[in-house]
Short mmCIF file of C-alpha atoms in Angstrom, two decimals:
data_model
loop_
_atom_site.label_atom_id
_atom_site.label_comp_id
_atom_site.label_asym_id
_atom_site.label_seq_id
_atom_site.Cartn_x
_atom_site.Cartn_y
_atom_site.Cartn_z
CA MET A 1 90.96 118.15 87.60
CA ALA A 2 90.73 114.84 88.32
CA LEU A 3 88.74 112.74 90.95
CA LEU A 4 91.24 110.95 93.13
CA PRO A 5 90.56 107.38 94.84
CA ILE A 6 90.09 107.66 98.63
CA LEU A 7 91.85 105.10 100.61
CA ARG A 8 89.74 103.09 103.05
CA TYR A 9 90.42 102.12 106.51
CA PRO A 10 92.07 99.92 107.80
CA ASP A 11 94.45 100.46 104.98
CA ASP A 12 98.12 100.85 106.25
CA ARG A 13 98.86 103.89 104.03
CA LEU A 14 96.48 105.89 106.09
CA HIS A 15 99.16 105.72 109.24
CA LYS A 16 101.88 107.08 107.05
CA VAL A 17 102.99 110.40 108.40
CA ALA A 18 102.95 112.95 105.68
CA LYS A 19 106.30 115.01 104.86
CA PRO A 20 106.06 118.81 104.90
CA VAL A 21 105.74 120.38 101.41
CA GLU A 22 108.93 122.34 100.68
CA VAL A 23 107.67 124.55 97.73
CA VAL A 24 104.21 125.39 97.09
CA ASP A 25 104.28 125.25 93.20
CA ASP A 26 101.60 124.23 90.36
CA LYS A 27 102.00 120.33 91.04
CA ILE A 28 100.90 121.48 94.76
CA ARG A 29 98.07 123.63 93.38
CA LYS A 30 97.12 120.68 90.86
CA LEU A 31 97.02 118.48 94.14
CA VAL A 32 94.89 120.86 96.03
CA ALA A 33 92.39 121.38 92.97
CA ASP A 34 92.22 117.56 92.15
CA MET A 35 91.27 117.15 96.10
CA ALA A 36 88.86 119.91 96.53
CA GLU A 37 87.14 118.12 93.15
CA THR A 38 87.21 114.57 95.04
CA MET A 39 86.14 115.99 98.30
CA TYR A 40 82.93 117.67 96.88
CA GLU A 41 82.01 114.68 94.64
CA ALA A 42 82.27 112.32 97.82
CA PRO A 43 80.56 114.53 99.26
CA GLY A 44 82.59 115.55 102.30
CA ILE A 45 83.58 118.66 104.11
CA GLY A 46 87.36 118.02 104.51
CA LEU A 47 89.92 115.62 102.74
CA ALA A 48 93.79 115.55 103.70
CA ALA A 49 96.17 114.49 100.87
CA THR A 50 97.05 111.17 103.09
CA GLN A 51 93.57 110.19 102.32
CA VAL A 52 94.33 110.19 98.61
CA ASN A 53 97.60 108.21 99.12
CA VAL A 54 99.82 111.48 98.62
CA HIS A 55 101.98 111.98 101.68
CA LYS A 56 102.30 115.58 101.81
CA ARG A 57 101.20 118.19 104.52
CA VAL A 58 97.88 119.09 102.54
CA ILE A 59 94.20 119.75 103.54
CA VAL A 60 91.30 121.12 101.85
CA ILE A 61 88.17 122.08 103.80
CA ASP A 62 84.87 123.48 103.26
CA VAL A 63 82.14 123.14 105.80
CA THR A 64 79.58 125.67 104.01
CA GLU A 65 76.48 123.71 102.53
CA ASP A 66 76.83 125.53 99.31
CA ARG A 67 80.52 124.77 98.80
CA SER A 68 81.42 128.50 98.72
CA ASP A 69 84.23 128.62 101.16
CA LEU A 70 87.10 126.36 100.29
CA LYS A 71 89.94 126.65 102.64
CA VAL A 72 93.14 125.43 101.84
CA PHE A 73 95.96 124.36 104.48
CA ILE A 74 99.70 123.41 103.37
CA ASN A 75 101.77 122.43 106.31
CA PRO A 76 99.32 123.10 109.08
CA GLU A 77 99.97 123.66 112.48
CA ILE A 78 97.69 124.00 115.70
CA LEU A 79 99.26 126.95 117.84
CA GLU A 80 96.76 127.01 120.56
CA ARG A 81 93.78 124.58 121.57
CA SER A 82 91.17 125.52 124.21
CA GLY A 83 87.99 124.17 125.81
CA GLU A 84 86.70 120.96 124.90
CA GLN A 85 83.65 119.68 122.40
CA VAL A 86 82.28 116.36 121.51
CA CYS A 87 81.25 115.89 117.93
CA GLU A 88 79.67 113.23 116.07
CA GLU A 89 82.68 112.78 113.18
CA GLY A 90 82.40 110.71 109.88
CA CYS A 91 85.28 110.20 107.39
CA LEU A 92 85.58 109.66 103.85
CA SER A 93 87.98 106.93 104.54
CA VAL A 94 85.60 105.24 107.16
CA PRO A 95 82.18 105.42 104.95
CA GLY A 96 79.11 105.14 107.01
CA ILE A 97 80.61 105.26 110.29
CA TYR A 98 79.95 108.27 112.76
CA GLU A 99 81.04 108.18 116.11
CA ARG A 100 81.38 111.00 118.94
CA VAL A 101 85.03 112.08 119.52
CA VAL A 102 86.46 114.66 122.04
CA ARG A 103 88.19 117.67 120.49
CA ALA A 104 89.35 120.87 121.23
CA ALA A 105 86.41 123.66 121.02
CA GLU A 106 88.83 126.48 119.92
CA ILE A 107 92.09 126.32 118.01
CA ARG A 108 94.39 128.47 116.25
CA VAL A 109 96.27 127.34 113.25
CA ALA A 110 98.80 128.41 110.92
CA ALA A 111 99.50 127.13 107.51
CA LEU A 112 100.34 128.17 103.97
CA ASN A 113 97.65 128.78 101.29
CA GLU A 114 97.69 127.68 97.86
CA HIS A 115 100.01 130.60 96.82
CA GLY A 116 102.44 129.83 99.35
CA GLU A 117 101.55 132.52 101.66
CA ARG A 118 101.51 132.11 105.48
CA PHE A 119 98.36 132.73 107.40
CA GLU A 120 96.80 132.16 110.71
CA LEU A 121 93.17 131.38 111.40
CA GLU A 122 91.16 130.85 114.81
CA ALA A 123 88.31 128.23 114.64
CA ASP A 124 85.67 126.89 116.56
CA GLY A 125 82.87 124.74 116.13
CA LEU A 126 82.58 122.46 113.07
CA LEU A 127 85.48 124.11 111.47
CA ALA A 128 87.70 123.54 114.39
CA VAL A 129 86.82 119.96 114.30
CA CYS A 130 87.32 119.49 110.66
CA ILE A 131 90.79 120.77 111.07
CA GLN A 132 91.95 118.67 113.87
CA HIS A 133 90.49 115.50 112.41
CA GLU A 134 92.22 116.11 108.82
CA ILE A 135 95.77 117.17 110.90
CA ASP A 136 95.19 113.87 112.46
CA HIS A 137 95.20 112.17 109.06
CA LEU A 138 98.36 114.21 108.38
CA ASP A 139 99.97 112.77 111.54
CA GLY A 140 98.76 109.16 110.27
CA LYS A 141 95.67 108.87 112.63
CA VAL A 142 92.27 107.66 111.81
CA PHE A 143 89.56 109.28 114.29
CA VAL A 144 88.04 105.66 114.83
CA GLU A 145 91.17 105.28 116.66
CA TYR A 146 90.15 107.74 119.51
CA LEU A 147 87.44 105.05 120.26
CA SER A 148 87.54 102.25 122.70
CA GLN A 149 89.37 98.66 121.57
CA LEU A 150 85.74 97.05 121.55
CA LYS A 151 84.22 99.96 119.41
CA LEU A 152 87.21 99.96 117.18
CA ASN A 153 87.01 96.24 116.81
CA ARG A 154 83.18 96.30 115.75
CA ILE A 155 83.75 98.94 113.18
CA LYS A 156 86.43 96.72 111.77
CA SER A 157 84.34 93.72 111.78
CA LYS A 158 81.38 96.01 110.07
CA LEU A 159 84.00 97.41 107.48
CA ALA A 160 85.22 93.86 106.80
CA LYS A 161 81.86 92.62 106.19
CA ARG A 162 80.68 95.55 103.90
CA ALA A 163 83.90 94.70 101.89
CA ARG A 164 83.07 90.89 101.45
CA ILE A 165 79.67 91.77 100.46
CA THR A 166 80.50 94.34 97.72
CA ALA A 167 83.62 92.28 96.30
#
C-alpha cells in the first residue's frame, strides 16, 4: 500500500469527471487499498479517486470512529433521494474549511464492491452525506461550490493566503 498525494482546491483536476471502471481487477483493488490508507492517514472519512488524481469512479468511506467499517463504492449511482438535511462538511481537498451544505437526508445507492459484485445500500445521516459528497467529486464538483459566490471567493482567498504562507 502507498500514501497518495491529495489534490487541493482549486486545482483544475478536481473538476475532471471520472470515467466508469470497466473491470474490477487487481489494479483497482490496489487503488482501493491505497485510497483507504491515504484516507485514514489524512485523517478523513471519505475519499474519491478524483482527489488523488485518478479519474475513475471509485470511492472509499468509513464513518466509524474506530475505522472498522471500510465501504468501497465502484461506479456508484444514487437511485433514490428523499428528505433534506443540512450538515457541516469538510473535505481533504479543502483542508481547514467547514461549511453547511444541504443534502438529501436518505439515499439508496447502487455500486460494485472491490470484488466486482453489485450491491445496493440505503443510507441516512453522516453516511448519506459522505456518499453524496464523494460522488460529487467523481462528477467534478467540490462541496464549496454549493456555497454563495461571496463565501466561495472568501474561501479561495483564504486558501491562496495559506498557500503563500506555507510556500
